[in-house]
CSV table of C-alpha atoms in Angstrom, one decimal:
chain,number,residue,atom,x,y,z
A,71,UNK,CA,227.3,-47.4,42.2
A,72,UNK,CA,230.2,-49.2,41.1
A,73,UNK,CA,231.2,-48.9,37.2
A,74,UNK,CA,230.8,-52.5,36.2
A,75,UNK,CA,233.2,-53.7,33.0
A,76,UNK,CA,231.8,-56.8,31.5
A,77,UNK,CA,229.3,-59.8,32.5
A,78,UNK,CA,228.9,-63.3,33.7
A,79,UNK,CA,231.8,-65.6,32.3
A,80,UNK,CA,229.7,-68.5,33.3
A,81,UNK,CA,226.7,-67.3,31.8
A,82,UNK,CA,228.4,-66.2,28.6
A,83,UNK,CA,230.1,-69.4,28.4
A,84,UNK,CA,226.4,-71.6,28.5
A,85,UNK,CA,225.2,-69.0,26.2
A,86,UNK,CA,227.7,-70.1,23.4
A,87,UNK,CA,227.4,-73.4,24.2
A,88,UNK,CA,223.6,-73.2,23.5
A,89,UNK,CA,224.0,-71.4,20.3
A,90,UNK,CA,225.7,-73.9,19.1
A,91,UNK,CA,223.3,-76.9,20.4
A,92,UNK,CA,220.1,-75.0,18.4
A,93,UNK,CA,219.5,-72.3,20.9
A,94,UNK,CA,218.0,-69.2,19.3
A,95,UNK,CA,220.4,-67.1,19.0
A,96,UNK,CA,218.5,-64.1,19.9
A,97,UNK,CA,218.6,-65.2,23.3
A,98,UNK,CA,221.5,-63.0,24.5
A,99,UNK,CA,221.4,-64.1,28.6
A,100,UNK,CA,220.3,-67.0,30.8
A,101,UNK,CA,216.9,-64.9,31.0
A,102,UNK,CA,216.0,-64.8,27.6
A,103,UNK,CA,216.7,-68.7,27.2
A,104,UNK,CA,214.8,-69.7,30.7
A,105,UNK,CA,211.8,-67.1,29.5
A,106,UNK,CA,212.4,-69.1,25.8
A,107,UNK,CA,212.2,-72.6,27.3
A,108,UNK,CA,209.0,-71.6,29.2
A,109,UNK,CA,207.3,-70.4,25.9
A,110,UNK,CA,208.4,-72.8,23.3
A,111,UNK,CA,205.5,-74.8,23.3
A,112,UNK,CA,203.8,-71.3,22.4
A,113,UNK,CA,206.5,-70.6,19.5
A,114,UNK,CA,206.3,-74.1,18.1
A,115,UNK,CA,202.6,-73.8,17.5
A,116,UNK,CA,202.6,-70.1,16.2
A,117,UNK,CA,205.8,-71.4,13.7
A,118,UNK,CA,203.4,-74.2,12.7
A,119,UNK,CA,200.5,-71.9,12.1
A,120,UNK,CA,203.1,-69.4,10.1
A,121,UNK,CA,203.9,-72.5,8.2
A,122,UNK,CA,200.1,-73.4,7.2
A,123,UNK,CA,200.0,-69.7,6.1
A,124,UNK,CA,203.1,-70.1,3.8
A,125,UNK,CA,201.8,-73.2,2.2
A,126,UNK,CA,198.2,-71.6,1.1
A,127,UNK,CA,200.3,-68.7,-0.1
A,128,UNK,CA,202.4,-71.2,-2.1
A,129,UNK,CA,199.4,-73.0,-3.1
A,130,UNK,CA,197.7,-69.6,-4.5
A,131,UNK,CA,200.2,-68.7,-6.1
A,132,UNK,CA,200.4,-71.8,-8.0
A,133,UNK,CA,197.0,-71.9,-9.2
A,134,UNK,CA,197.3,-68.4,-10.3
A,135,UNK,CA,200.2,-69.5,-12.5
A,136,UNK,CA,198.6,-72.8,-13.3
A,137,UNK,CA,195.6,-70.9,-14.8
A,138,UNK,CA,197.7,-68.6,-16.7
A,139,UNK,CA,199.9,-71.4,-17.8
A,140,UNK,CA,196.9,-73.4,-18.9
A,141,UNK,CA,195.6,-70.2,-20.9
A,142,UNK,CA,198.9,-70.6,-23.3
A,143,UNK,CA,199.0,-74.1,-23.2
A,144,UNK,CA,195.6,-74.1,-25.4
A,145,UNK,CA,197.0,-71.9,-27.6
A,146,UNK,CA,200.6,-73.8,-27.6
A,147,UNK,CA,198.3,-77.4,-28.5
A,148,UNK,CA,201.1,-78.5,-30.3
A,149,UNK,CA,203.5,-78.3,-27.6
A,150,UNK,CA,203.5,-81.8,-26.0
A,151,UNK,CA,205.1,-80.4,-22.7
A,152,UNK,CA,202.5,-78.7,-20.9
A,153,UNK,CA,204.2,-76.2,-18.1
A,154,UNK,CA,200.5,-76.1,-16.6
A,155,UNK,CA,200.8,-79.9,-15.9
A,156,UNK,CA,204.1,-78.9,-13.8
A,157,UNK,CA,201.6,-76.7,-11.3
A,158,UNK,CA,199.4,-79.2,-10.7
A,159,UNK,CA,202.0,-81.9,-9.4
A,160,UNK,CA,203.2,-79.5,-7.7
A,161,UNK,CA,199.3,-78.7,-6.0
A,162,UNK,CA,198.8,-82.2,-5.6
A,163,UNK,CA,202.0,-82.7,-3.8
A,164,UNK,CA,201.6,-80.1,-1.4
A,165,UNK,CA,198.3,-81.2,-0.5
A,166,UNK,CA,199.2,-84.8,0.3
A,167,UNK,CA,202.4,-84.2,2.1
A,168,UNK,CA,201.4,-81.2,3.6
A,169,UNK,CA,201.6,-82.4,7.7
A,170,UNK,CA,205.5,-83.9,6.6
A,171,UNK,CA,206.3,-80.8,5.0
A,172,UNK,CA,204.9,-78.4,8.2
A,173,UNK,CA,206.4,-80.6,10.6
A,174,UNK,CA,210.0,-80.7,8.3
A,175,UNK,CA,210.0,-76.7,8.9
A,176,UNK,CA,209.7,-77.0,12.2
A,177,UNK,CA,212.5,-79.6,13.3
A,178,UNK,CA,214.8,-77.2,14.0
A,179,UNK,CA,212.6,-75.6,16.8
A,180,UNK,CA,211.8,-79.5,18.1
A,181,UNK,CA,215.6,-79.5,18.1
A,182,UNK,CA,215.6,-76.6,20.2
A,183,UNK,CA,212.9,-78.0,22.7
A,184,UNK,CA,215.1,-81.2,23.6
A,185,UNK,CA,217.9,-78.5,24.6
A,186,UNK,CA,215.8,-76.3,26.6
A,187,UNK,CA,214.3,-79.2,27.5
A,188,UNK,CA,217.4,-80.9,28.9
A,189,UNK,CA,218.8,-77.4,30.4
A,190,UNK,CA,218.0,-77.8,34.0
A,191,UNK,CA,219.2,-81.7,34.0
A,192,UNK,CA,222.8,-81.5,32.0
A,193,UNK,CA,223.8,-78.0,32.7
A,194,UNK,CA,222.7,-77.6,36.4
A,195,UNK,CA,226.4,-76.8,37.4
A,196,UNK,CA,226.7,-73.8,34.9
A,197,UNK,CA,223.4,-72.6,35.6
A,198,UNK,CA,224.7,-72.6,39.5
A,199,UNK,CA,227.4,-71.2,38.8
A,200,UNK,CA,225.6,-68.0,36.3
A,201,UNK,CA,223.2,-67.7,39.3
A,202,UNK,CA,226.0,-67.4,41.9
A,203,UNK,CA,228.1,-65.2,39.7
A,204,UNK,CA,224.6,-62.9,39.3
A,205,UNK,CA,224.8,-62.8,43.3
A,206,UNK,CA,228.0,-61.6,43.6
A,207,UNK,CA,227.9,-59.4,40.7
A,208,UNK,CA,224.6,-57.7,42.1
A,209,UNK,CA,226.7,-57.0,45.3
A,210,UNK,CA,229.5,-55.6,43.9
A,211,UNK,CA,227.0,-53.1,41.7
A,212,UNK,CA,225.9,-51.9,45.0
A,213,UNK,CA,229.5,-50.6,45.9
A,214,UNK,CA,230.6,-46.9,45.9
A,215,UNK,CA,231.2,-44.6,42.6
A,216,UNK,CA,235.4,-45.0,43.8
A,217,UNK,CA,235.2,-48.9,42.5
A,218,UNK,CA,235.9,-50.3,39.3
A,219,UNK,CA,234.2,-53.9,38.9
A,220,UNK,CA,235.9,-55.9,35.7
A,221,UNK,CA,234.3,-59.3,35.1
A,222,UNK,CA,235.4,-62.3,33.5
A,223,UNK,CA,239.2,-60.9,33.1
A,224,UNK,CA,241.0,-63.6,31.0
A,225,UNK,CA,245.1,-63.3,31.3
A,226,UNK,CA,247.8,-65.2,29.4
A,227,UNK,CA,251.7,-65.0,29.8
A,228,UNK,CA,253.4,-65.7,26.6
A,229,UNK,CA,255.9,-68.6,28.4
A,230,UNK,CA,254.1,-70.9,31.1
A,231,UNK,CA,256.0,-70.5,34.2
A,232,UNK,CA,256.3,-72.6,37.9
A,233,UNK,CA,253.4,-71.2,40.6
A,234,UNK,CA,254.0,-73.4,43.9
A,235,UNK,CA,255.6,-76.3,41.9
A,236,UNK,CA,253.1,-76.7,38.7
A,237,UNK,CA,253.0,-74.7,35.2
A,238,UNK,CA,251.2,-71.9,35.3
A,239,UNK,CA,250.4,-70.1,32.4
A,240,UNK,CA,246.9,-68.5,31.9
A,241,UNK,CA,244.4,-68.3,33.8
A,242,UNK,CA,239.9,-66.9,33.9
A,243,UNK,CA,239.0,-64.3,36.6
A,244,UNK,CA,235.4,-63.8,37.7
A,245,UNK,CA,235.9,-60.7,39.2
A,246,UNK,CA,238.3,-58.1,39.7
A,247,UNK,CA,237.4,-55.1,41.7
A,248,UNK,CA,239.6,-51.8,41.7
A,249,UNK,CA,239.7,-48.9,44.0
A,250,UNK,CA,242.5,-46.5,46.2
A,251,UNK,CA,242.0,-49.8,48.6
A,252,UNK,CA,243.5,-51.9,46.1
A,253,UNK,CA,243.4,-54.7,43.5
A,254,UNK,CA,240.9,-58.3,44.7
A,255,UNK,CA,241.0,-60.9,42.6
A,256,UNK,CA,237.5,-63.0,43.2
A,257,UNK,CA,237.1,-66.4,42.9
A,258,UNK,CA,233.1,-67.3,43.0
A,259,UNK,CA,231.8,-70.6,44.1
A,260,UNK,CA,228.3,-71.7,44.6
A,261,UNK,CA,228.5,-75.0,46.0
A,262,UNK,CA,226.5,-77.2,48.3
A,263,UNK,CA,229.5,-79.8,48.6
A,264,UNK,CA,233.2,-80.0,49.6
A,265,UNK,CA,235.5,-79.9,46.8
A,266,UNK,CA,236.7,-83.7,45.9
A,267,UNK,CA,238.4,-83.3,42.6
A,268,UNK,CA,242.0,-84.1,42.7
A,269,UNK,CA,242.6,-83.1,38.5
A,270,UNK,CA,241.3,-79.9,39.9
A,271,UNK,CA,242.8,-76.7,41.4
A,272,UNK,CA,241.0,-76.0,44.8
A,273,UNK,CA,239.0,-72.4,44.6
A,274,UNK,CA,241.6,-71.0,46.7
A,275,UNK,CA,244.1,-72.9,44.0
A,276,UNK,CA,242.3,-71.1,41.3
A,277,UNK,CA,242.0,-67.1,43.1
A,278,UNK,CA,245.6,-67.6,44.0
A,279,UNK,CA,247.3,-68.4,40.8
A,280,UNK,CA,244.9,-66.0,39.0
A,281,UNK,CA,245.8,-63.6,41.3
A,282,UNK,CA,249.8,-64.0,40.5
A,283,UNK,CA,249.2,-63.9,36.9
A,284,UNK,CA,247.7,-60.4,37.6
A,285,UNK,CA,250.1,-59.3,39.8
A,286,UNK,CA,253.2,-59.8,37.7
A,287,UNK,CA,251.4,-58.2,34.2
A,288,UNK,CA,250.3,-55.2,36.7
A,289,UNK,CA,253.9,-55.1,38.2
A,290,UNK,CA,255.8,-55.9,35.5
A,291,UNK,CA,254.2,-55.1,32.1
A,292,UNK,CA,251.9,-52.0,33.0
A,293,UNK,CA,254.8,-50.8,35.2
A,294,UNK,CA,252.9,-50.1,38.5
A,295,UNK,CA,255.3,-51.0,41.2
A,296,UNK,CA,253.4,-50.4,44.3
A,297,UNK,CA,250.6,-53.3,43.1
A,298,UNK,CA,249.6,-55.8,45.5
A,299,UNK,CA,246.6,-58.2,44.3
A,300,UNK,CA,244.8,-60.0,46.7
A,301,UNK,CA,243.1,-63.4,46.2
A,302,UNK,CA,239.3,-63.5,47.4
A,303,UNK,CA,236.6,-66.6,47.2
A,304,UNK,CA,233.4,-65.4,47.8
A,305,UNK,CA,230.9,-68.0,48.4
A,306,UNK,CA,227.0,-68.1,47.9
A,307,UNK,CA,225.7,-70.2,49.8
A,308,UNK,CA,225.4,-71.2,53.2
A,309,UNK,CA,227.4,-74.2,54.2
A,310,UNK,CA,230.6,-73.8,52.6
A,311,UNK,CA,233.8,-72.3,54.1
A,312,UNK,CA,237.1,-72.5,53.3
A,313,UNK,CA,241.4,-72.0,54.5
A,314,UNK,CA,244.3,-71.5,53.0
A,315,UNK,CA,246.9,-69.4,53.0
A,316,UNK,CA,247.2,-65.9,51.3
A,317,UNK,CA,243.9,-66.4,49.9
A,318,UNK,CA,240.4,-64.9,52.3
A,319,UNK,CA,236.8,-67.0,51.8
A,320,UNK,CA,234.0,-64.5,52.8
A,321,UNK,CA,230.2,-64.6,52.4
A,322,UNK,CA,229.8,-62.6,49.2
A,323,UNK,CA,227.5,-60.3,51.2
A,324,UNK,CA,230.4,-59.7,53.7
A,325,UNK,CA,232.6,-58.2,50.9
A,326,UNK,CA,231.8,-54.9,51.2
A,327,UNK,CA,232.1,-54.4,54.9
A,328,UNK,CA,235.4,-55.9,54.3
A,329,UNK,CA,236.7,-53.6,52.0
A,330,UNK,CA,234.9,-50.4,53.7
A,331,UNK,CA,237.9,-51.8,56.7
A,332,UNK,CA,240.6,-51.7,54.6
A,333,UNK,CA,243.1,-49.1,54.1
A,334,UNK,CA,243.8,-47.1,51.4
A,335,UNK,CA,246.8,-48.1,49.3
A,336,UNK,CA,246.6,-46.4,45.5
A,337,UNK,CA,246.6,-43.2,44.7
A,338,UNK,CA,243.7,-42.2,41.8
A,339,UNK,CA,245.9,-42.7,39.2
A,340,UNK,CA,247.3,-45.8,39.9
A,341,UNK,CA,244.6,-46.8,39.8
A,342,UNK,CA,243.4,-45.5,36.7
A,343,UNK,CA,246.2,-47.2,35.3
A,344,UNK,CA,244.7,-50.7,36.6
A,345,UNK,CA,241.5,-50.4,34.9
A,346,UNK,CA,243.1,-48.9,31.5
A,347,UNK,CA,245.7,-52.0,31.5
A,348,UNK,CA,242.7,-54.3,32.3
A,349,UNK,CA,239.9,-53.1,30.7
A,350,UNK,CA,240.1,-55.3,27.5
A,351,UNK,CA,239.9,-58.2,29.8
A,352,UNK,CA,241.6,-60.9,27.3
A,353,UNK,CA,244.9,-60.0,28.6
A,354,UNK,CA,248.0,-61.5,26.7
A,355,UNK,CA,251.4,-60.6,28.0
A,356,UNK,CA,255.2,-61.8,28.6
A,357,UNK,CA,257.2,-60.1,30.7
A,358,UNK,CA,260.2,-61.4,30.2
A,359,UNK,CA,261.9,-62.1,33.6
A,360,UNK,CA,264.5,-64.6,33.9
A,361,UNK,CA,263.2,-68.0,35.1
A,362,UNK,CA,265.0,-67.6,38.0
A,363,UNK,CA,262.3,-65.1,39.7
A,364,UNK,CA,259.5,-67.6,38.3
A,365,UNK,CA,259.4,-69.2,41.7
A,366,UNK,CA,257.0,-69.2,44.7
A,367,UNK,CA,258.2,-66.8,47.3
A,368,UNK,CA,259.8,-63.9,44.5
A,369,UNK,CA,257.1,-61.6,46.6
A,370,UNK,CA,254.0,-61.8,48.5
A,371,UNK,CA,251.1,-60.9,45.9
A,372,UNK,CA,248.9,-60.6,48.7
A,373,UNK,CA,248.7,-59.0,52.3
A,374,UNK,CA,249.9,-61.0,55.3
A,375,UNK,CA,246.7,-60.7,57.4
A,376,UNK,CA,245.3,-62.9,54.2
A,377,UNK,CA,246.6,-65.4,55.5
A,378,UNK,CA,243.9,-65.0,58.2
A,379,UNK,CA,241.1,-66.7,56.7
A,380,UNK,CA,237.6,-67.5,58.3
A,381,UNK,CA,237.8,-71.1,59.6
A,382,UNK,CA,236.3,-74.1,58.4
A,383,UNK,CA,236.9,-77.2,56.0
A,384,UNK,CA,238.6,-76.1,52.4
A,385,UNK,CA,236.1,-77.0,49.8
């Protein structure tokens, strides 16, 4: 099996985001909150009968000290302020507020409901995107001990600098796998619909500028000369395919028969060096060429027979 270096950046991303809506933060992965949505109804009544429990404790414990209190206060019968007074209020308050009070407590787990509630409706493109990013990620497991898989590999030149005519200065990996066969930077999409968005950088976009990034803080930071970084979309479903140059769309469960074709082009330590420069996987780096070679064209950062891709419309 493949030694896997980190998770899901889609699914770690939602995660956050739900911690900060309300979700319980002991829910550490998209299973935990999907089992934690199915059983809230179950925690909301168990936190309610917790809460009956606490307020019959409280209760007790205030007649115990109201007894006690009322002990002294007969002794104390010129003290006008009677403390055992103060216990009953408090009794009698309890008693007639004591749904509002329950139901107060538990708020912030009705708060949490209307998230989970609401998960499946306003987050349905995250959640597509954790469940594709499992797919691929559960393929890439299955490769041999001589593959390094890092996920969610985040990398940021110091300067923004032109890529194909736009700035281009950080940019969010899904995947990058490592092996003597090379470095494949991995895009992962699971769509059910062409791409329309024109603010947007097409997936092929997006694995190709990642893919410089990487290649330039490989070549020129960590010093390996002999890197080339290839640009892969693998996609998860069925009906979408996708062209363009230097970059290769595959069916994520064709991946490994692709790279089982390929030839060897690092020796072990190279790539060693690859996963100790990436292994972090927040990547921050400037390295310090002049602007000059900050154009398209300096070097191919992928293979020529990339530019080979399987047919179909670009998504």
């Amino acid at each position: 099996m493949a030694t896997l270096i980190g998770s899901s950046g889609a699914g770690d991303d939602l995660i956050r985001k739900l911690h900060d809506m309300g979700v319980s933060r002991s829910c550490t992965t998209i299973r935990q909150v999907m089992e934690r949505r199915d059983a809230i109804d179950q925690v909301i009544a168990l936190e309610r009968e917790r809460q009956e429990h606490l307020l019959e404790r409280e209760k007790r414990t205030l007649r115990s000290g109201m007894r006690k209190r009322a002990l002294l206060d007969s002794l104390l019968f010129f003290n006008k302020n009677k403390k055992s007074r103060e216990y009953l209020k408090r009794i009698d308050h309890l008693d007639k507020n004591r749904d509002a009070i329950i139901e107060n407590n538990l708020l912030y787990l009705y708060r949490e409901k209307d998230v989970l509630d609401r998960l499946t409706r306003e987050y349905r493109s995250e959640l597509k995107g954790y469940y594709g990013e499992l797919l691929v990620m559960d393929t890439l497991e299955r490769l041999g001990d001589e593959y390094y898989v890092l996920s969610d590999v985040r990398i940021t030149r110091e300067f923004g600098h032109k890529f194909d005519g736009k700035m281009l200065k950080s940019a969010r990996v899904d995947h990058v796998v490592v092996s003597r066969k090379g470095v494949y930077c991995i895009e992962t999409k699971n769509w059910n619909m062409k791409w329309k968005s024109e603010d947007r950088p097409t997936p092929g976009e997006q694995a190709r500028r990642a893919s410089y990034l990487l290649y330039r803080y490989l070549k020129y930071t960590c010093d390996i000369p002999r890197i080339r970084v290839m640009s892969i979309v693998l996609y998860t479903n069925s009906t979408i395919k996708g062209k363009e140059d230097f970059v290769r769309f595959l069916r994520y469960e064709d991946f490994p028969a692709y790279l089982e074709a390929r030839q060897e082009i690092l020796s072990d330590e190279e790539v060693k060096r690859v996963v100790e420069c990436l292994q972090d996987r927040d990547i921050r780096f400037d390295d310090k060429l002049p602007e000059k070679d900050d154009v398209k064209g300096e070097e191919p950062v992928v293979e020529l027979d990339l530019m080979e891709s399987s047919g179909g419309e670009t998504v």
